[in-house]
mmCIF file of N, CA, C and O in Angstrom:
data_model
loop_
_atom_site.group_PDB
_atom_site.id
_atom_site.type_symbol
_atom_site.label_atom_id
_atom_site.label_comp_id
_atom_site.label_asym_id
_atom_site.label_seq_id
_atom_site.Cartn_x
_atom_site.Cartn_y
_atom_site.Cartn_z
ATOM 1 N N MET A 3 156.308 137.067 28.611
ATOM 2 C CA MET A 3 155.308 136.012 28.604
ATOM 3 C C MET A 3 154.109 136.490 27.793
ATOM 4 O O MET A 3 153.598 137.578 27.979
ATOM 5 N N SER A 4 153.667 135.661 26.900
ATOM 6 C CA SER A 4 152.586 135.998 25.985
ATOM 7 C C SER A 4 151.221 135.753 26.616
ATOM 8 O O SER A 4 151.036 134.845 27.416
ATOM 9 N N ALA A 5 150.243 136.573 26.236
ATOM 10 C CA ALA A 5 148.872 136.398 26.726
ATOM 11 C C ALA A 5 148.099 135.417 25.849
ATOM 12 O O ALA A 5 146.968 135.095 26.138
ATOM 13 N N GLU A 6 148.721 134.947 24.765
ATOM 14 C CA GLU A 6 148.048 134.018 23.865
ATOM 15 C C GLU A 6 147.986 132.630 24.475
ATOM 16 O O GLU A 6 148.863 132.238 25.236
ATOM 17 N N PRO A 7 146.925 131.866 24.128
ATOM 18 C CA PRO A 7 146.878 130.498 24.647
ATOM 19 C C PRO A 7 148.090 129.720 24.164
ATOM 20 O O PRO A 7 148.541 129.892 23.054
ATOM 21 N N GLN A 8 148.621 128.892 25.025
ATOM 22 C CA GLN A 8 149.818 128.146 24.669
ATOM 23 C C GLN A 8 149.460 126.874 23.925
ATOM 24 O O GLN A 8 148.427 126.279 24.149
ATOM 25 N N ASP A 9 150.348 126.470 23.039
ATOM 26 C CA ASP A 9 150.209 125.202 22.338
ATOM 27 C C ASP A 9 150.625 124.107 23.304
ATOM 28 O O ASP A 9 151.791 123.953 23.626
ATOM 29 N N ASP A 10 149.635 123.331 23.811
ATOM 30 C CA ASP A 10 149.927 122.358 24.844
ATOM 31 C C ASP A 10 150.897 121.276 24.391
ATOM 32 O O ASP A 10 151.582 120.685 25.212
ATOM 33 N N ALA A 11 151.010 121.030 23.116
ATOM 34 C CA ALA A 11 151.943 120.022 22.632
ATOM 35 C C ALA A 11 153.390 120.490 22.782
ATOM 36 O O ALA A 11 154.288 119.691 22.932
ATOM 37 N N LYS A 12 153.608 121.797 22.772
ATOM 38 C CA LYS A 12 154.958 122.340 22.839
ATOM 39 C C LYS A 12 155.331 122.841 24.227
ATOM 40 O O LYS A 12 156.431 122.627 24.692
ATOM 41 N N LYS A 13 154.415 123.536 24.903
ATOM 42 C CA LYS A 13 154.778 124.227 26.138
ATOM 43 C C LYS A 13 153.991 123.777 27.360
ATOM 44 O O LYS A 13 154.260 124.230 28.449
ATOM 45 N N GLY A 14 153.009 122.946 27.213
ATOM 46 C CA GLY A 14 152.163 122.598 28.345
ATOM 47 C C GLY A 14 151.011 123.577 28.468
ATOM 48 O O GLY A 14 150.963 124.587 27.782
ATOM 49 N N LEU A 15 150.092 123.279 29.343
ATOM 50 C CA LEU A 15 148.933 124.143 29.521
ATOM 51 C C LEU A 15 149.231 125.232 30.536
ATOM 52 O O LEU A 15 149.886 124.993 31.541
ATOM 53 N N ASN A 16 148.724 126.409 30.286
ATOM 54 C CA ASN A 16 148.878 127.545 31.179
ATOM 55 C C ASN A 16 147.530 127.781 31.860
ATOM 56 O O ASN A 16 146.584 128.217 31.201
ATOM 57 N N PRO A 17 147.390 127.515 33.155
ATOM 58 C CA PRO A 17 146.096 127.659 33.819
ATOM 59 C C PRO A 17 145.573 129.094 33.847
ATOM 60 O O PRO A 17 144.409 129.316 34.141
ATOM 61 N N ALA A 18 146.408 130.049 33.508
ATOM 62 C CA ALA A 18 145.965 131.443 33.450
ATOM 63 C C ALA A 18 145.473 131.827 32.065
ATOM 64 O O ALA A 18 144.983 132.943 31.872
ATOM 65 N N SER A 19 145.580 130.907 31.109
ATOM 66 C CA SER A 19 145.216 131.240 29.735
ATOM 67 C C SER A 19 144.874 129.973 28.956
ATOM 68 O O SER A 19 145.646 129.521 28.119
ATOM 69 N N LEU A 20 143.708 129.401 29.273
ATOM 70 C CA LEU A 20 143.283 128.165 28.616
ATOM 71 C C LEU A 20 142.167 128.429 27.611
ATOM 72 O O LEU A 20 141.247 129.207 27.886
ATOM 73 N N ARG A 21 142.249 127.739 26.484
ATOM 74 C CA ARG A 21 141.125 127.775 25.550
ATOM 75 C C ARG A 21 139.929 127.152 26.261
ATOM 76 O O ARG A 21 140.081 126.335 27.178
ATOM 77 N N ILE A 22 138.732 127.520 25.852
ATOM 78 C CA ILE A 22 137.525 127.017 26.492
ATOM 79 C C ILE A 22 137.513 125.496 26.498
ATOM 80 O O ILE A 22 137.191 124.873 27.520
ATOM 81 N N GLU A 23 137.895 124.884 25.402
ATOM 82 C CA GLU A 23 137.904 123.430 25.309
ATOM 83 C C GLU A 23 138.838 122.824 26.344
ATOM 84 O O GLU A 23 138.511 121.843 27.003
ATOM 85 N N ASP A 24 140.038 123.413 26.473
ATOM 86 C CA ASP A 24 141.028 122.904 27.421
ATOM 87 C C ASP A 24 140.602 123.156 28.867
ATOM 88 O O ASP A 24 140.827 122.321 29.735
ATOM 89 N N ALA A 25 140.003 124.310 29.124
ATOM 90 C CA ALA A 25 139.542 124.619 30.481
ATOM 91 C C ALA A 25 138.456 123.641 30.908
ATOM 92 O O ALA A 25 138.476 123.123 32.025
ATOM 93 N N ALA A 26 137.511 123.375 30.018
ATOM 94 C CA ALA A 26 136.437 122.431 30.343
ATOM 95 C C ALA A 26 137.010 121.055 30.624
ATOM 96 O O ALA A 26 136.624 120.391 31.599
ATOM 97 N N LYS A 27 137.955 120.633 29.814
ATOM 98 C CA LYS A 27 138.577 119.315 30.011
ATOM 99 C C LYS A 27 139.331 119.270 31.339
ATOM 100 O O LYS A 27 139.219 118.301 32.091
ATOM 101 N N ALA A 28 140.074 120.324 31.659
ATOM 102 C CA ALA A 28 140.838 120.365 32.902
ATOM 103 C C ALA A 28 139.918 120.348 34.117
ATOM 104 O O ALA A 28 140.260 119.773 35.151
ATOM 105 N N LEU A 29 138.752 120.957 33.985
ATOM 106 C CA LEU A 29 137.807 121.025 35.101
ATOM 107 C C LEU A 29 136.886 119.816 35.172
ATOM 108 O O LEU A 29 136.156 119.645 36.149
ATOM 109 N N GLY A 30 136.884 119.005 34.130
ATOM 110 C CA GLY A 30 136.012 117.834 34.108
ATOM 111 C C GLY A 30 134.545 118.182 33.920
ATOM 112 O O GLY A 30 133.670 117.497 34.434
ATOM 113 N N ILE A 31 134.307 119.279 33.187
ATOM 114 C CA ILE A 31 132.931 119.691 32.887
ATOM 115 C C ILE A 31 132.763 119.778 31.381
ATOM 116 O O ILE A 31 133.745 119.796 30.640
ATOM 117 N N SER A 32 131.529 119.845 30.944
ATOM 118 C CA SER A 32 131.298 119.966 29.505
ATOM 119 C C SER A 32 131.556 121.401 29.056
ATOM 120 O O SER A 32 131.461 122.350 29.847
ATOM 121 N N GLU A 33 131.885 121.540 27.792
ATOM 122 C CA GLU A 33 132.064 122.874 27.227
ATOM 123 C C GLU A 33 130.777 123.668 27.337
ATOM 124 O O GLU A 33 130.819 124.884 27.545
ATOM 125 N N ASP A 34 129.638 123.004 27.217
ATOM 126 C CA ASP A 34 128.348 123.695 27.309
ATOM 127 C C ASP A 34 128.177 124.366 28.661
ATOM 128 O O ASP A 34 127.690 125.491 28.749
ATOM 129 N N ILE A 35 128.565 123.674 29.729
ATOM 130 C CA ILE A 35 128.460 124.263 31.070
ATOM 131 C C ILE A 35 129.368 125.476 31.187
ATOM 132 O O ILE A 35 128.959 126.533 31.677
ATOM 133 N N LEU A 36 130.596 125.343 30.729
ATOM 134 C CA LEU A 36 131.530 126.459 30.806
ATOM 135 C C LEU A 36 131.043 127.630 29.960
ATOM 136 O O LEU A 36 131.063 128.775 30.406
ATOM 137 N N ARG A 37 130.584 127.355 28.761
ATOM 138 C CA ARG A 37 130.081 128.430 27.901
ATOM 139 C C ARG A 37 128.865 129.113 28.526
ATOM 140 O O ARG A 37 128.716 130.329 28.420
ATOM 141 N N ALA A 38 128.005 128.358 29.192
ATOM 142 C CA ALA A 38 126.844 128.949 29.874
ATOM 143 C C ALA A 38 127.312 129.867 31.005
ATOM 144 O O ALA A 38 126.758 130.966 31.191
ATOM 145 N N ASP A 39 128.323 129.431 31.749
ATOM 146 C CA ASP A 39 128.866 130.278 32.815
ATOM 147 C C ASP A 39 129.479 131.545 32.235
ATOM 148 O O ASP A 39 129.306 132.638 32.794
ATOM 149 N N LEU A 40 130.183 131.423 31.126
ATOM 150 C CA LEU A 40 130.777 132.600 30.493
ATOM 151 C C LEU A 40 129.691 133.564 30.025
ATOM 152 O O LEU A 40 129.813 134.782 30.191
ATOM 153 N N ALA A 41 128.614 133.026 29.484
ATOM 154 C CA ALA A 41 127.497 133.866 29.053
ATOM 155 C C ALA A 41 126.822 134.540 30.247
ATOM 156 O O ALA A 41 126.265 135.636 30.119
ATOM 157 N N ALA A 42 126.894 133.886 31.421
ATOM 158 C CA ALA A 42 126.279 134.435 32.637
ATOM 159 C C ALA A 42 127.193 135.425 33.352
ATOM 160 O O ALA A 42 126.825 135.963 34.386
ATOM 161 N N GLY A 43 128.393 135.640 32.817
ATOM 162 C CA GLY A 43 129.265 136.658 33.392
ATOM 163 C C GLY A 43 130.591 136.185 33.934
ATOM 164 O O GLY A 43 131.350 136.985 34.483
ATOM 165 N N ALA A 44 130.888 134.899 33.816
ATOM 166 C CA ALA A 44 132.203 134.425 34.258
ATOM 167 C C ALA A 44 133.285 135.149 33.459
ATOM 168 O O ALA A 44 133.110 135.413 32.272
ATOM 169 N N PRO A 45 134.391 135.483 34.112
ATOM 170 C CA PRO A 45 135.411 136.295 33.431
ATOM 171 C C PRO A 45 136.219 135.508 32.402
ATOM 172 O O PRO A 45 136.415 134.303 32.528
ATOM 173 N N THR A 46 136.647 136.227 31.384
ATOM 174 C CA THR A 46 137.584 135.699 30.400
ATOM 175 C C THR A 46 138.712 136.707 30.232
ATOM 176 O O THR A 46 138.567 137.883 30.571
ATOM 177 N N ASN A 47 139.811 136.242 29.701
ATOM 178 C CA ASN A 47 140.902 137.131 29.335
ATOM 179 C C ASN A 47 140.503 137.894 28.074
ATOM 180 O O ASN A 47 139.549 137.528 27.392
ATOM 181 N N ALA A 48 141.246 138.924 27.753
ATOM 182 C CA ALA A 48 140.947 139.744 26.580
ATOM 183 C C ALA A 48 140.916 138.925 25.297
ATOM 184 O O ALA A 48 140.170 139.249 24.369
ATOM 185 N N ASP A 49 141.687 137.844 25.246
ATOM 186 C CA ASP A 49 141.737 137.021 24.037
ATOM 187 C C ASP A 49 140.698 135.895 24.044
ATOM 188 O O ASP A 49 140.694 135.034 23.182
ATOM 189 N N GLY A 50 139.814 135.883 25.050
ATOM 190 C CA GLY A 50 138.758 134.877 25.111
ATOM 191 C C GLY A 50 139.137 133.612 25.843
ATOM 192 O O GLY A 50 138.325 132.707 25.976
ATOM 193 N N THR A 51 140.363 133.534 26.342
ATOM 194 C CA THR A 51 140.778 132.368 27.104
ATOM 195 C C THR A 51 140.282 132.479 28.540
ATOM 196 O O THR A 51 139.812 133.529 28.969
ATOM 197 N N VAL A 52 140.395 131.386 29.276
ATOM 198 C CA VAL A 52 139.890 131.321 30.643
ATOM 199 C C VAL A 52 141.055 131.192 31.615
ATOM 200 O O VAL A 52 141.956 130.377 31.416
ATOM 201 N N ASN A 53 141.022 131.995 32.668
ATOM 202 C CA ASN A 53 141.972 131.877 33.772
ATOM 203 C C ASN A 53 141.265 131.049 34.839
ATOM 204 O O ASN A 53 140.233 131.457 35.371
ATOM 205 N N LEU A 54 141.795 129.868 35.150
ATOM 206 C CA LEU A 54 141.123 128.971 36.088
ATOM 207 C C LEU A 54 140.964 129.574 37.479
ATOM 208 O O LEU A 54 139.961 129.320 38.148
ATOM 209 N N VAL A 55 141.914 130.384 37.923
ATOM 210 C CA VAL A 55 141.801 131.009 39.247
ATOM 211 C C VAL A 55 140.655 132.011 39.256
ATOM 212 O O VAL A 55 139.837 132.022 40.182
ATOM 213 N N TYR A 56 140.567 132.843 38.237
ATOM 214 C CA TYR A 56 139.483 133.832 38.167
ATOM 215 C C TYR A 56 138.135 133.152 38.009
ATOM 216 O O TYR A 56 137.136 133.578 38.590
ATOM 217 N N TYR A 57 138.105 132.077 37.234
ATOM 218 C CA TYR A 57 136.857 131.337 37.050
ATOM 219 C C TYR A 57 136.412 130.707 38.368
ATOM 220 O O TYR A 57 135.244 130.792 38.749
ATOM 221 N N ALA A 58 137.354 130.115 39.107
ATOM 222 C CA ALA A 58 137.022 129.513 40.401
ATOM 223 C C ALA A 58 136.518 130.567 41.384
ATOM 224 O O ALA A 58 135.562 130.325 42.132
ATOM 225 N N ALA A 59 137.134 131.738 41.375
ATOM 226 C CA ALA A 59 136.684 132.819 42.266
ATOM 227 C C ALA A 59 135.272 133.255 41.889
ATOM 228 O O ALA A 59 134.435 133.504 42.760
ATOM 229 N N TRP A 60 134.994 133.336 40.596
ATOM 230 C CA TRP A 60 133.658 133.707 40.139
ATOM 231 C C TRP A 60 132.643 132.665 40.579
ATOM 232 O O TRP A 60 131.562 133.009 41.074
ATOM 233 N N LEU A 61 132.985 131.374 40.410
ATOM 234 C CA LEU A 61 132.078 130.306 40.840
ATOM 235 C C LEU A 61 131.801 130.393 42.335
ATOM 236 O O LEU A 61 130.660 130.247 42.782
ATOM 237 N N ASN A 62 132.836 130.649 43.127
ATOM 238 C CA ASN A 62 132.687 130.768 44.566
ATOM 239 C C ASN A 62 131.742 131.917 44.915
ATOM 240 O O ASN A 62 130.870 131.773 45.775
ATOM 241 N N ARG A 63 131.916 133.042 44.273
ATOM 242 C CA ARG A 63 131.047 134.200 44.516
ATOM 243 C C ARG A 63 129.611 133.886 44.120
ATOM 244 O O ARG A 63 128.669 134.201 44.846
ATOM 245 N N GLU A 64 129.433 133.218 42.972
ATOM 246 C CA GLU A 64 128.085 132.866 42.516
ATOM 247 C C GLU A 64 127.410 131.902 43.484
ATOM 248 O O GLU A 64 126.225 132.029 43.755
ATOM 249 N N MET A 65 128.178 130.956 44.000
ATOM 250 C CA MET A 65 127.616 130.000 44.962
ATOM 251 C C MET A 65 127.205 130.713 46.242
ATOM 252 O O MET A 65 126.196 130.363 46.856
ATOM 253 N N GLY A 66 127.960 131.725 46.648
ATOM 254 C CA GLY A 66 127.645 132.484 47.851
ATOM 255 C C GLY A 66 126.371 133.296 47.727
ATOM 256 O O GLY A 66 125.728 133.608 48.722
ATOM 257 N N LYS A 67 125.981 133.635 46.503
ATOM 258 C CA LYS A 67 124.746 134.391 46.293
ATOM 259 C C LYS A 67 123.520 133.573 46.705
ATOM 260 O O LYS A 67 122.493 134.134 47.053
ATOM 261 N N ASN A 68 123.631 132.261 46.659
ATOM 262 C CA ASN A 68 122.515 131.398 47.019
ATOM 263 C C ASN A 68 122.531 131.007 48.482
ATOM 264 O O ASN A 68 121.673 130.259 48.931
ATOM 265 N N ASP A 69 123.508 131.510 49.236
ATOM 266 C CA ASP A 69 123.630 131.171 50.650
ATOM 267 C C ASP A 69 122.550 131.897 51.447
ATOM 268 O O ASP A 69 122.435 133.112 51.405
ATOM 269 N N VAL A 70 121.749 131.160 52.169
ATOM 270 C CA VAL A 70 120.600 131.732 52.875
ATOM 271 C C VAL A 70 120.920 132.006 54.338
ATOM 272 O O VAL A 70 120.161 132.630 55.037
ATOM 273 N N SER A 71 122.063 131.588 54.823
ATOM 274 C CA SER A 71 122.359 131.728 56.246
ATOM 275 C C SER A 71 122.603 133.116 56.667
ATOM 276 O O SER A 71 122.378 134.110 56.551
#
């Protein structure tokens, strides 16, 4: 299995290796928001793609930092 982003027209989308544009579309957010999160430390794969599970875990951890309870 290749670590390269997959051509969605041929193989479908791989949630472990999405281009930023595809990840933003899948999440229903703007690319600007995703890019801002990446600049703030959200994880990417070595090839610059986004793993949705790792991104969701990062978001969860970031949200917990603001928890005052």
